[in-house]
mmCIF file of C-alpha atoms and ligand atoms in Angstrom:
data_model
loop_
_atom_site.group_PDB
_atom_site.id
_atom_site.type_symbol
_atom_site.label_atom_id
_atom_site.label_comp_id
_atom_site.label_asym_id
_atom_site.label_seq_id
_atom_site.Cartn_x
_atom_site.Cartn_y
_atom_site.Cartn_z
ATOM 1 C CA MET A 1 -5.675 -25.800 -17.868
ATOM 2 C CA HIS A 2 -3.516 -22.621 -17.883
ATOM 3 C CA ASP A 3 0.225 -22.520 -17.265
ATOM 4 C CA ALA A 4 -0.576 -19.804 -14.677
ATOM 5 C CA VAL A 5 -3.444 -18.127 -12.794
ATOM 6 C CA ILE A 6 -2.869 -14.661 -11.412
ATOM 7 C CA ILE A 7 -5.158 -13.453 -8.651
ATOM 8 C CA GLY A 8 -5.434 -9.558 -8.723
ATOM 9 C CA GLY A 9 -5.453 -7.151 -11.688
ATOM 10 C CA GLY A 10 -3.557 -4.291 -9.978
ATOM 11 C CA PRO A 11 -0.146 -3.055 -10.657
ATOM 12 C CA GLY A 12 1.411 -6.412 -9.475
ATOM 13 C CA GLY A 13 -0.992 -8.577 -11.342
ATOM 14 C CA LEU A 14 -0.704 -6.604 -14.569
ATOM 15 C CA ALA A 15 3.102 -6.517 -14.475
ATOM 16 C CA VAL A 16 3.374 -10.340 -14.141
ATOM 17 C CA SER A 17 0.718 -10.671 -16.820
ATOM 18 C CA ARG A 18 2.618 -8.571 -19.179
ATOM 19 C CA ALA A 19 5.894 -10.309 -18.469
ATOM 20 C CA LEU A 20 4.166 -13.711 -19.003
ATOM 21 C CA SER A 21 2.575 -12.545 -22.285
ATOM 22 C CA VAL A 22 6.058 -11.371 -23.517
ATOM 23 C CA ARG A 23 7.258 -15.024 -22.837
ATOM 24 C CA GLY A 24 4.177 -16.483 -24.568
ATOM 25 C CA VAL A 25 3.048 -18.220 -21.327
ATOM 26 C CA ASP A 26 -0.641 -18.953 -21.334
ATOM 27 C CA HIS A 27 -2.432 -17.391 -18.251
ATOM 28 C CA VAL A 28 -5.399 -15.640 -16.830
ATOM 29 C CA VAL A 29 -5.880 -12.716 -14.447
ATOM 30 C CA LEU A 30 -8.694 -12.814 -12.041
ATOM 31 C CA GLU A 31 -9.779 -9.362 -10.889
ATOM 32 C CA ARG A 32 -12.730 -8.891 -8.503
ATOM 33 C CA GLY A 33 -13.224 -5.342 -9.427
ATOM 34 C CA ASP A 34 -15.098 -3.926 -12.574
ATOM 35 C CA ARG A 35 -11.754 -2.618 -14.066
ATOM 36 C CA PRO A 36 -8.000 -3.204 -13.958
ATOM 37 C CA GLY A 37 -6.325 -1.275 -11.110
ATOM 38 C CA HIS A 38 -9.528 -1.496 -9.080
ATOM 39 C CA SER A 39 -7.897 -0.344 -5.841
ATOM 40 C CA TRP A 40 -6.803 2.835 -7.480
ATOM 41 C CA ALA A 41 -10.382 3.568 -8.408
ATOM 42 C CA ASN A 42 -11.247 3.507 -4.802
ATOM 43 C CA VAL A 43 -8.996 5.994 -2.941
ATOM 44 C CA TYR A 44 -9.371 9.385 -1.673
ATOM 45 C CA ASP A 45 -9.839 12.274 -4.260
ATOM 46 C CA SER A 46 -6.632 14.074 -3.287
ATOM 47 C CA LEU A 47 -4.250 11.058 -3.341
ATOM 48 C CA HIS A 48 -1.222 11.415 -5.565
ATOM 49 C CA LEU A 49 1.518 8.948 -5.924
ATOM 50 C CA HIS A 50 4.133 9.810 -3.341
ATOM 51 C CA THR A 51 6.731 8.113 -5.446
ATOM 52 C CA GLY A 52 8.169 9.813 -8.451
ATOM 53 C CA LYS A 53 6.800 8.775 -11.839
ATOM 54 C CA HIS A 54 10.273 7.410 -13.128
ATOM 55 C CA LEU A 55 10.220 4.805 -10.342
ATOM 56 C CA SER A 56 6.539 4.085 -10.227
ATOM 57 C CA ALA A 57 6.080 2.713 -13.759
ATOM 58 C CA LEU A 58 5.476 -0.895 -14.620
ATOM 59 C CA PRO A 59 7.833 -2.791 -16.969
ATOM 60 C CA GLY A 60 7.457 -2.072 -20.538
ATOM 61 C CA ARG A 61 5.709 1.194 -20.274
ATOM 62 C CA PRO A 62 6.805 4.445 -18.663
ATOM 63 C CA LEU A 63 4.305 6.867 -17.088
ATOM 64 C CA PRO A 64 3.372 9.636 -19.720
ATOM 65 C CA ARG A 65 5.974 12.332 -20.410
ATOM 66 C CA SER A 66 3.017 14.745 -19.854
ATOM 67 C CA ALA A 67 2.212 13.304 -16.376
ATOM 68 C CA PRO A 68 3.473 15.367 -13.382
ATOM 69 C CA LEU A 69 6.320 14.160 -11.335
ATOM 70 C CA PHE A 70 3.855 12.944 -8.686
ATOM 71 C CA VAL A 71 0.917 11.389 -10.567
ATOM 72 C CA PRO A 72 -2.738 11.833 -9.205
ATOM 73 C CA ALA A 73 -4.615 8.645 -8.513
ATOM 74 C CA PRO A 74 -6.913 9.126 -11.551
ATOM 75 C CA GLY A 75 -3.976 9.553 -13.729
ATOM 76 C CA PHE A 76 -2.460 6.377 -12.424
ATOM 77 C CA LEU A 77 -5.548 4.434 -12.830
ATOM 78 C CA ALA A 78 -5.748 5.557 -16.465
ATOM 79 C CA TYR A 79 -2.156 4.355 -16.916
ATOM 80 C CA LEU A 80 -3.168 0.864 -15.513
ATOM 81 C CA ARG A 81 -6.240 0.485 -17.778
ATOM 82 C CA ALA A 82 -4.043 1.541 -20.822
ATOM 83 C CA TYR A 83 -1.465 -1.019 -19.685
ATOM 84 C CA ALA A 84 -3.950 -3.833 -19.626
ATOM 85 C CA THR A 85 -5.672 -2.804 -22.875
ATOM 86 C CA ASP A 86 -2.679 -1.972 -24.950
ATOM 87 C CA PHE A 87 -0.812 -5.165 -23.983
ATOM 88 C CA GLY A 88 -4.080 -7.118 -24.555
ATOM 89 C CA LEU A 89 -3.717 -8.702 -21.130
ATOM 90 C CA PRO A 90 -6.233 -11.559 -20.253
ATOM 91 C CA VAL A 91 -8.023 -10.026 -17.355
ATOM 92 C CA ARG A 92 -11.222 -11.575 -16.243
ATOM 93 C CA LEU A 93 -13.072 -8.777 -14.450
ATOM 94 C CA ARG A 94 -15.792 -9.007 -11.731
ATOM 95 C CA CYS A 95 -14.220 -12.383 -10.773
ATOM 96 C CA GLU A 96 -13.278 -12.808 -7.187
ATOM 97 C CA ALA A 97 -11.063 -15.668 -6.388
ATOM 98 C CA THR A 98 -12.385 -17.293 -3.181
ATOM 99 C CA ARG A 99 -10.237 -20.253 -2.569
ATOM 100 C CA ALA A 100 -7.156 -22.088 -4.061
ATOM 101 C CA VAL A 101 -6.368 -25.675 -3.572
ATOM 102 C CA ARG A 102 -3.433 -27.706 -4.682
ATOM 103 C CA ASP A 103 -4.376 -30.898 -6.485
ATOM 104 C CA GLY A 104 -1.363 -32.956 -7.492
ATOM 105 C CA ASP A 105 0.739 -30.842 -9.758
ATOM 106 C CA ARG A 106 -1.870 -28.143 -10.307
ATOM 107 C CA TRP A 107 -3.769 -25.176 -8.658
ATOM 108 C CA ILE A 108 -7.586 -25.170 -8.544
ATOM 109 C CA VAL A 109 -8.787 -21.596 -7.961
ATOM 110 C CA GLU A 110 -12.562 -21.252 -7.132
ATOM 111 C CA SER A 111 -14.046 -17.962 -7.792
ATOM 112 C CA THR A 112 -17.451 -16.049 -7.923
ATOM 113 C CA THR A 113 -17.590 -16.818 -11.726
ATOM 114 C CA LYS A 114 -15.864 -20.023 -12.882
ATOM 115 C CA THR A 115 -12.933 -22.183 -11.640
ATOM 116 C CA ALA A 116 -9.487 -21.865 -13.122
ATOM 117 C CA GLU A 117 -6.816 -24.429 -13.226
ATOM 118 C CA ALA A 118 -3.109 -23.935 -13.595
ATOM 119 C CA ARG A 119 0.251 -25.207 -12.911
ATOM 120 C CA ALA A 120 1.303 -21.999 -11.286
ATOM 121 C CA LEU A 121 -0.433 -19.633 -9.032
ATOM 122 C CA VAL A 122 0.474 -15.959 -8.506
ATOM 123 C CA ILE A 123 -0.898 -13.901 -5.587
ATOM 124 C CA ALA A 124 -1.096 -10.249 -6.509
ATOM 125 C CA THR A 125 -4.015 -9.229 -4.270
ATOM 126 C CA GLY A 126 -2.241 -6.243 -2.677
ATOM 127 C CA ILE A 127 -3.012 -4.893 0.688
ATOM 128 C CA MET A 128 -5.773 -2.252 0.073
ATOM 129 C CA SER A 129 -8.438 -4.936 0.229
ATOM 130 C CA SER A 130 -7.174 -5.748 3.681
ATOM 131 C CA PRO A 131 -7.233 -2.732 5.957
ATOM 132 C CA ALA A 132 -5.711 -3.253 9.432
ATOM 133 C CA VAL A 133 -8.366 -2.483 12.009
ATOM 134 C CA PRO A 134 -7.022 -2.747 15.552
ATOM 135 C CA GLU A 135 -9.186 -3.972 18.395
ATOM 136 C CA ILE A 136 -9.752 -0.831 20.508
ATOM 137 C CA GLY A 137 -11.886 -1.162 23.782
ATOM 138 C CA GLY A 138 -15.080 0.813 24.170
ATOM 139 C CA ARG A 139 -15.825 1.054 20.365
ATOM 140 C CA GLU A 140 -19.429 -0.246 20.672
ATOM 141 C CA ALA A 141 -20.313 2.445 23.137
ATOM 142 C CA PHE A 142 -18.798 5.212 21.123
ATOM 143 C CA ARG A 143 -21.611 7.388 19.636
ATOM 144 C CA GLY A 144 -19.677 8.878 16.833
ATOM 145 C CA THR A 145 -18.672 7.423 13.490
ATOM 146 C CA VAL A 146 -15.657 5.311 12.990
ATOM 147 C CA ILE A 147 -14.029 4.488 9.483
ATOM 148 C CA HIS A 148 -10.813 3.097 8.163
ATOM 149 C CA SER A 149 -8.775 5.408 6.015
ATOM 150 C CA VAL A 150 -9.508 3.095 3.025
ATOM 151 C CA GLU A 151 -13.027 4.432 3.183
ATOM 152 C CA TYR A 152 -12.149 8.133 3.370
ATOM 153 C CA ARG A 153 -12.779 10.081 0.135
ATOM 154 C CA ARG A 154 -12.991 13.859 0.835
ATOM 155 C CA PRO A 155 -13.174 16.189 3.693
ATOM 156 C CA GLY A 156 -16.635 17.700 2.989
ATOM 157 C CA ARG A 157 -18.800 15.883 5.483
ATOM 158 C CA PHE A 158 -16.108 16.283 8.281
ATOM 159 C CA ALA A 159 -16.120 20.161 8.130
ATOM 160 C CA TRP A 160 -16.719 21.802 11.416
ATOM 161 C CA ARG A 161 -16.761 18.393 13.289
ATOM 162 C CA ARG A 162 -14.179 17.136 15.920
ATOM 163 C CA VAL A 163 -12.206 14.422 14.138
ATOM 164 C CA LEU A 164 -9.695 12.157 15.511
ATOM 165 C CA VAL A 165 -7.132 10.435 13.020
ATOM 166 C CA VAL A 166 -5.397 7.441 14.412
ATOM 167 C CA GLY A 167 -2.002 6.504 12.962
ATOM 168 C CA ALA A 168 1.351 7.796 11.599
ATOM 169 C CA GLY A 169 1.550 6.582 7.934
ATOM 170 C CA ASN A 170 1.070 8.458 4.732
ATOM 171 C CA SER A 171 -2.705 8.213 4.963
ATOM 172 C CA ALA A 172 -2.771 9.964 8.312
ATOM 173 C CA GLY A 173 -0.014 12.441 7.097
ATOM 174 C CA GLU A 174 -2.281 13.563 4.213
ATOM 175 C CA ILE A 175 -5.855 13.227 5.476
ATOM 176 C CA ALA A 176 -5.275 15.057 8.882
ATOM 177 C CA PRO A 177 -4.054 18.299 7.329
ATOM 178 C CA GLU A 178 -6.582 18.038 4.546
ATOM 179 C CA LEU A 179 -9.483 17.726 7.056
ATOM 180 C CA ALA A 180 -8.026 20.733 9.003
ATOM 181 C CA ASP A 181 -7.991 22.840 5.773
ATOM 182 C CA ALA A 182 -11.619 21.934 5.338
ATOM 183 C CA GLY A 183 -12.556 23.346 8.835
ATOM 184 C CA ALA A 184 -12.619 20.232 10.929
ATOM 185 C CA SER A 185 -11.110 20.358 14.371
ATOM 186 C CA VAL A 186 -8.485 17.699 14.024
ATOM 187 C CA THR A 187 -6.446 15.637 16.425
ATOM 188 C CA VAL A 188 -3.972 12.988 15.452
ATOM 189 C CA SER A 189 -3.120 10.076 17.691
ATOM 190 C CA ILE A 190 0.374 8.680 17.215
ATOM 191 C CA ARG A 191 1.560 5.711 19.374
ATOM 192 C CA SER A 192 5.035 4.539 18.406
ATOM 193 C CA GLY A 193 6.268 7.159 15.911
ATOM 194 C CA ALA A 194 7.152 7.786 12.284
ATOM 195 C CA ASN A 195 10.097 8.657 10.102
ATOM 196 C CA VAL A 196 9.243 11.837 8.338
ATOM 197 C CA VAL A 197 11.058 12.740 5.100
ATOM 198 C CA PRO A 198 10.587 15.641 2.614
ATOM 199 C CA ARG A 199 8.730 14.691 -0.577
ATOM 200 C CA THR A 200 11.572 16.053 -2.711
ATOM 201 C CA VAL A 201 15.119 17.278 -2.005
ATOM 202 C CA LEU A 202 16.250 19.949 -4.480
ATOM 203 C CA GLY A 203 13.306 18.935 -6.735
ATOM 204 C CA VAL A 204 14.335 15.234 -6.630
ATOM 205 C CA PRO A 205 11.780 12.827 -5.218
ATOM 206 C CA ILE A 206 13.051 11.478 -1.835
ATOM 207 C CA GLN A 207 12.243 7.952 -3.158
ATOM 208 C CA TYR A 208 14.984 8.276 -5.773
ATOM 209 C CA VAL A 209 17.399 9.275 -3.067
ATOM 210 C CA ALA A 210 16.363 6.146 -1.061
ATOM 211 C CA TRP A 211 16.567 4.061 -4.361
ATOM 212 C CA ALA A 212 20.171 5.194 -4.698
ATOM 213 C CA ALA A 213 21.004 4.798 -1.047
ATOM 214 C CA LEU A 214 19.775 1.164 -1.295
ATOM 215 C CA LYS A 215 22.321 0.461 -4.010
ATOM 216 C CA LEU A 216 25.238 1.581 -1.666
ATOM 217 C CA PRO A 217 27.322 -1.144 -0.154
ATOM 218 C CA GLY A 218 26.069 -2.172 3.382
ATOM 219 C CA PRO A 219 29.050 -0.677 5.433
ATOM 220 C CA VAL A 220 28.707 2.622 3.587
ATOM 221 C CA ARG A 221 24.885 2.671 3.427
ATOM 222 C CA ALA A 222 24.013 3.120 7.115
ATOM 223 C CA PRO A 223 26.400 6.120 7.899
ATOM 224 C CA VAL A 224 25.337 7.831 4.611
ATOM 225 C CA VAL A 225 21.643 7.530 5.290
ATOM 226 C CA ALA A 226 22.313 8.610 9.065
ATOM 227 C CA ALA A 227 24.192 11.595 7.929
ATOM 228 C CA PHE A 228 21.410 12.497 5.372
ATOM 229 C CA ALA A 229 18.710 12.166 7.957
ATOM 230 C CA ARG A 230 20.772 14.591 10.224
ATOM 231 C CA ILE A 231 20.902 17.132 7.426
ATOM 232 C CA ILE A 232 17.061 16.950 6.898
ATOM 233 C CA ARG A 233 16.624 17.310 10.747
ATOM 234 C CA SER A 234 18.927 20.345 10.821
ATOM 235 C CA ILE A 235 16.923 21.968 7.963
ATOM 236 C CA ARG A 236 13.269 20.976 8.903
ATOM 237 C CA GLY A 237 13.730 20.433 12.662
ATOM 238 C CA ALA A 238 12.809 17.336 14.489
ATOM 239 C CA PRO A 239 9.020 16.219 14.027
ATOM 240 C CA PRO A 240 7.019 16.734 17.145
ATOM 241 C CA PHE A 241 6.617 12.908 17.572
ATOM 242 C CA PRO A 242 9.162 10.123 17.956
ATOM 243 C CA ARG A 243 10.910 8.412 15.174
ATOM 244 C CA ALA A 244 9.876 4.814 14.085
ATOM 245 C CA ARG A 245 11.889 2.046 15.253
ATOM 246 C CA GLY A 246 13.922 0.039 12.861
ATOM 247 C CA PRO A 247 16.202 0.850 9.843
ATOM 248 C CA LEU A 248 15.200 4.017 7.865
ATOM 249 C CA LEU A 249 15.324 2.433 4.570
ATOM 250 C CA GLY A 250 13.501 -0.791 5.465
ATOM 251 C CA GLN A 251 10.175 0.805 5.840
ATOM 252 C CA VAL A 252 7.842 3.284 4.118
ATOM 253 C CA PRO A 253 8.285 6.682 5.791
ATOM 254 C CA MET A 254 5.689 9.448 6.097
ATOM 255 C CA ILE A 255 6.496 11.402 2.949
ATOM 256 C CA GLY A 256 6.156 15.168 3.224
ATOM 257 C CA TYR A 257 5.819 17.579 6.030
ATOM 258 C CA LYS A 258 2.050 18.534 5.741
ATOM 259 C CA LEU A 259 1.236 16.870 9.039
ATOM 260 C CA VAL A 260 4.303 18.087 10.815
ATOM 261 C CA ASP A 261 3.576 21.798 9.664
ATOM 262 C CA ALA A 262 -0.067 21.476 10.568
ATOM 263 C CA ILE A 263 0.856 20.311 14.116
ATOM 264 C CA ARG A 264 3.471 23.130 14.440
ATOM 265 C CA ALA A 265 0.978 25.673 13.318
ATOM 266 C CA GLY A 266 -1.648 24.396 15.702
ATOM 267 C CA ARG A 267 -4.034 23.460 12.990
ATOM 268 C CA VAL A 268 -3.812 19.863 14.097
ATOM 269 C CA GLN A 269 -3.546 18.594 17.787
ATOM 270 C CA LEU A 270 -1.157 15.805 18.520
ATOM 271 C CA ARG A 271 -1.912 13.206 21.157
ATOM 272 C CA GLY A 272 -0.104 9.954 22.189
ATOM 273 C CA GLY A 273 -1.518 6.444 21.706
ATOM 274 C CA LEU A 274 -5.171 5.775 21.862
ATOM 275 C CA ASP A 275 -6.117 3.765 24.900
ATOM 276 C CA ARG A 276 -9.834 3.249 24.301
ATOM 277 C CA PHE A 277 -13.102 4.808 22.996
ATOM 278 C CA THR A 278 -15.390 6.589 25.480
ATOM 279 C CA PRO A 279 -19.131 7.102 24.735
ATOM 280 C CA THR A 280 -18.398 10.576 23.466
ATOM 281 C CA GLY A 281 -14.863 10.373 22.273
ATOM 282 C CA ALA A 282 -11.519 8.753 23.117
ATOM 283 C CA ARG A 283 -9.029 8.382 26.131
ATOM 284 C CA PHE A 284 -5.357 8.573 25.348
ATOM 285 C CA GLN A 285 -2.497 6.878 27.155
ATOM 286 C CA GLY A 286 -1.801 8.808 30.284
ATOM 287 C CA GLY A 287 -5.670 9.196 30.912
ATOM 288 C CA LEU A 288 -6.502 12.400 28.956
ATOM 289 C CA GLU A 289 -10.064 12.126 27.627
ATOM 290 C CA GLU A 290 -11.430 14.162 24.708
ATOM 291 C CA GLU A 291 -14.715 14.381 22.771
ATOM 292 C CA PHE A 292 -14.942 13.516 19.071
ATOM 293 C CA ASP A 293 -17.725 13.208 16.430
ATOM 294 C CA ASP A 294 -15.752 10.978 14.052
ATOM 295 C CA VAL A 295 -12.614 8.700 14.269
ATOM 296 C CA ILE A 296 -10.548 7.803 11.129
ATOM 297 C CA LEU A 297 -8.488 4.687 11.685
ATOM 298 C CA ALA A 298 -5.377 5.379 9.404
ATOM 299 C CA THR A 299 -3.914 2.133 10.871
ATOM 300 C CA GLY A 300 -2.478 0.746 7.721
ATOM 301 C CA PHE A 301 -2.997 -2.493 5.873
ATOM 302 C CA ARG A 302 -2.175 -6.242 5.785
ATOM 303 C CA ALA A 303 -1.416 -8.409 2.809
ATOM 304 C CA ALA A 304 -4.747 -9.792 1.302
ATOM 305 C CA LEU A 305 -3.965 -13.543 1.352
ATOM 306 C CA GLY A 306 -7.647 -14.625 1.148
ATOM 307 C CA PRO A 307 -7.509 -17.279 -1.430
ATOM 308 C CA VAL A 308 -4.437 -18.910 0.149
ATOM 309 C CA GLU A 309 -5.090 -18.029 3.860
ATOM 310 C CA GLY A 310 -4.424 -21.215 5.709
ATOM 311 C CA LEU A 311 -1.968 -22.612 3.148
ATOM 312 C CA VAL A 312 0.701 -20.137 3.926
ATOM 313 C CA THR A 313 2.096 -18.375 7.120
ATOM 314 C CA ARG A 314 2.951 -14.713 7.440
ATOM 315 C CA ASP A 315 6.224 -13.193 8.264
ATOM 316 C CA GLU A 316 6.820 -10.582 10.970
ATOM 317 C CA ARG A 317 5.433 -7.818 8.728
ATOM 318 C CA GLY A 318 2.367 -9.797 7.794
ATOM 319 C CA PHE A 319 3.488 -10.841 4.234
ATOM 320 C CA ALA A 320 3.582 -14.478 3.072
ATOM 321 C CA CYS A 321 6.786 -16.290 3.944
ATOM 322 C CA ARG A 322 8.967 -16.178 0.746
ATOM 323 C CA ARG A 323 12.510 -16.876 -0.500
ATOM 324 C CA ALA A 324 14.111 -15.187 -3.454
ATOM 325 C CA ARG A 325 11.601 -12.274 -2.831
ATOM 326 C CA VAL A 326 8.721 -14.035 -4.537
ATOM 327 C CA VAL A 327 8.731 -17.738 -4.051
ATOM 328 C CA SER A 328 6.530 -19.382 -1.355
ATOM 329 C CA THR A 329 8.570 -21.247 1.174
ATOM 330 C CA GLU A 330 5.504 -23.530 1.890
ATOM 331 C CA GLN A 331 3.786 -24.296 -1.369
ATOM 332 C CA PRO A 332 4.937 -25.439 -4.785
ATOM 333 C CA ASP A 333 4.465 -23.281 -7.832
ATOM 334 C CA LEU A 334 3.056 -20.382 -5.651
ATOM 335 C CA TYR A 335 4.465 -16.836 -6.104
ATOM 336 C CA PHE A 336 3.782 -13.449 -4.517
ATOM 337 C CA VAL A 337 4.098 -10.004 -6.041
ATOM 338 C CA GLY A 338 3.442 -6.746 -4.263
ATOM 339 C CA HIS A 339 4.718 -7.960 -1.049
ATOM 340 C CA HIS A 340 7.838 -5.777 -0.829
ATOM 341 C CA TYR A 341 7.242 -2.543 1.001
ATOM 342 C CA ASP A 342 10.331 -0.303 1.688
ATOM 343 C CA SER A 343 11.412 3.199 0.910
ATOM 344 C CA ALA A 344 12.130 2.178 -2.805
ATOM 345 C CA GLY A 345 8.258 2.078 -3.050
ATOM 346 C CA GLY A 346 5.801 -0.745 -3.442
ATOM 347 C CA LEU A 347 5.503 -0.016 -7.259
ATOM 348 C CA HIS A 348 9.091 -0.006 -7.873
ATOM 349 C CA ASN A 349 9.508 -3.315 -6.189
ATOM 350 C CA ILE A 350 6.754 -4.746 -8.295
ATOM 351 C CA SER A 351 8.571 -3.560 -11.338
ATOM 352 C CA ARG A 352 11.512 -5.698 -10.076
ATOM 353 C CA ASP A 353 9.572 -8.803 -8.853
ATOM 354 C CA ALA A 354 7.082 -9.208 -11.796
ATOM 355 C CA PRO A 355 9.569 -10.184 -14.500
ATOM 356 C CA ALA A 356 11.358 -12.504 -11.834
ATOM 357 C CA VAL A 357 8.156 -14.413 -11.212
ATOM 358 C CA ALA A 358 7.514 -14.721 -15.063
ATOM 359 C CA ARG A 359 11.010 -16.001 -15.545
ATOM 360 C CA LEU A 360 10.522 -18.629 -12.950
ATOM 361 C CA ILE A 361 7.242 -19.807 -14.368
ATOM 362 C CA ALA A 362 8.386 -19.864 -17.975
ATOM 363 C CA ALA A 363 11.590 -21.874 -16.877
ATOM 364 C CA LYS A 364 9.429 -24.637 -15.157
ATOM 365 C CA ARG A 365 7.259 -24.762 -18.297
ATOM 366 C CA ALA A 366 10.260 -25.613 -20.553
HETATM 367 C C1 LIG B 1 -3.200 4.676 0.030
HETATM 368 C C2 LIG B 1 -2.052 4.026 -0.686
HETATM 369 C C3 LIG B 1 -1.142 4.833 -1.468
HETATM 370 C C4 LIG B 1 -0.071 4.149 -1.958
HETATM 371 N N1 LIG B 1 0.676 5.047 -2.682
HETATM 372 C C5 LIG B 1 1.887 4.374 -3.309
HETATM 373 C C6 LIG B 1 2.845 5.213 -4.016
HETATM 374 O O1 LIG B 1 2.521 6.367 -4.199
HETATM 375 N N2 LIG B 1 3.873 4.618 -4.686
HETATM 376 C C7 LIG B 1 4.169 3.320 -4.470
HETATM 377 O O2 LIG B 1 5.110 2.805 -4.960
HETATM 378 N N3 LIG B 1 3.322 2.461 -3.611
HETATM 379 C C8 LIG B 1 2.288 3.061 -2.986
HETATM 380 N N4 LIG B 1 1.356 2.215 -2.340
HETATM 381 C C9 LIG B 1 1.668 0.873 -2.185
HETATM 382 C C10 LIG B 1 1.446 -0.065 -3.382
HETATM 383 O O3 LIG B 1 2.375 0.108 -4.222
HETATM 384 C C11 LIG B 1 0.207 0.050 -3.944
HETATM 385 O O4 LIG B 1 -0.660 -0.431 -2.966
HETATM 386 C C12 LIG B 1 0.072 -0.740 -5.232
HETATM 387 O O5 LIG B 1 -1.290 -0.548 -5.705
HETATM 388 C C13 LIG B 1 0.278 -2.228 -5.052
HETATM 389 O O6 LIG B 1 -0.132 -2.890 -6.206
HETATM 390 P P1 LIG B 1 -0.797 -4.372 -6.032
HETATM 391 O O7 LIG B 1 -1.149 -4.956 -7.361
HETATM 392 O O8 LIG B 1 0.192 -5.297 -5.114
HETATM 393 O O9 LIG B 1 -2.043 -4.213 -5.196
HETATM 394 P P2 LIG B 1 -3.542 -3.486 -5.544
HETATM 395 O O10 LIG B 1 -3.209 -2.285 -6.352
HETATM 396 O O11 LIG B 1 -4.195 -3.329 -4.264
HETATM 397 O O12 LIG B 1 -4.136 -4.448 -6.492
HETATM 398 C C14 LIG B 1 -4.628 -5.806 -6.036
HETATM 399 C C15 LIG B 1 -5.867 -6.147 -6.854
HETATM 400 O O13 LIG B 1 -6.241 -7.432 -6.430
HETATM 401 C C16 LIG B 1 -7.725 -7.387 -6.582
HETATM 402 N N5 LIG B 1 -8.070 -8.608 -5.626
HETATM 403 C C17 LIG B 1 -7.965 -8.601 -4.251
HETATM 404 N N6 LIG B 1 -8.291 -9.727 -3.792
HETATM 405 C C18 LIG B 1 -8.896 -10.446 -4.826
HETATM 406 C C19 LIG B 1 -9.496 -11.718 -5.109
HETATM 407 N N7 LIG B 1 -9.652 -12.587 -3.899
HETATM 408 N N8 LIG B 1 -9.926 -12.099 -6.321
HETATM 409 C C20 LIG B 1 -9.645 -11.299 -7.252
HETATM 410 N N9 LIG B 1 -9.018 -9.962 -7.242
HETATM 411 C C21 LIG B 1 -8.720 -9.608 -6.051
HETATM 412 C C22 LIG B 1 -8.200 -6.011 -5.971
HETATM 413 O O14 LIG B 1 -9.442 -5.657 -6.488
HETATM 414 C C23 LIG B 1 -7.023 -5.220 -6.706
HETATM 415 O O15 LIG B 1 -7.368 -4.658 -7.983
HETATM 416 C C24 LIG B 1 0.279 2.865 -1.806
HETATM 417 C C25 LIG B 1 -0.698 2.129 -0.979
HETATM 418 C C26 LIG B 1 -1.709 2.619 -0.449
HETATM 419 C C27 LIG B 1 -2.669 1.848 0.372
#
């Protein structure tokens, strides 16, 4: 039996694994893919980190000095592989955890290879393996193609076609303008709205600004952030769609003005929420109908809780219910990493949470 089993060999799982290794805690990482960082081997070609390299690194290893400020996905994947190899992390590849059960004071984790047992269990399964696909009426009758943005790789096959991109997150913000540049006729459907921020301010990644703002005392933070947002709006103008509801720093904004600029230039058409599919396209709220050949659902992701689904409940944002950021409120010796998404960046939150999980597991072992 191990002291800990970590499910997921992405940034979250690798960071916990390294922190446990540093503390001499015996553990194993189960990764369903054929390499560490599997999710980052399965993203669209043009994807770059939208967070700066100084606040996207995992504990114990900065991103290379030679790397650009915004690291392209293949570079980040190479970094994750080097992280696992150089720290000698015990990653069991092509091993999908299927179910975890609590048996007395231990966790039994069943998988597609062999069962693992441990006192503590860490869920680091991320979100990319759990795309959020909303129920939209009329889909069966739609004669075109429908994919989720997680399946999108490059614009080639969409050139000269009529493409509808549904959503207002970073994927929609990058994929829609890219398709337009490749000659597709692109429409984006935005239902509730989005906060748009520039990628950099005076050359500094906006994430660093958010990180600093999150350090401000509460009473000062909100007015400072609001003032900053007003300055951005006075410089870049108000985006042609509503702002997202909720606190600016508490969610991941659309980083960069590619989509806003494409809409303003008429290269991408903007529509409201999607009401339903029609056999030849879509009907939007308000009744407007248009024809499309392809629909890309850039509708986000949910926390992948597969092995512990049913043992835990989800909070209002779809992540497992936790206390102290990482500890399950429902099961003993169960921890979650990669469940914090705000403007400081998922990776930066992982670099903060992973050592905390290792500390808690090591303390219980003593
Ligand atoms: C398109 C996209 C871009 C993003 N860009 C950024 C960014 O620029 N900056 C930033 O800070 N954050 C970004 N994020 C958010 C987040 O930081 C990343 O998703 C990051 O990869 C999270 O790391 P993770 O380890 O939690 O999840 P993942 O990287 O998804 O890793 C989870 C791992 O678990 C494995 N796994 C899942 N289920 C099982 C199972 N049952 N058994 C075994 N293995 C399993 C998967 O194969 C995967 O390798 C982005 C997210 C997305 C979707």
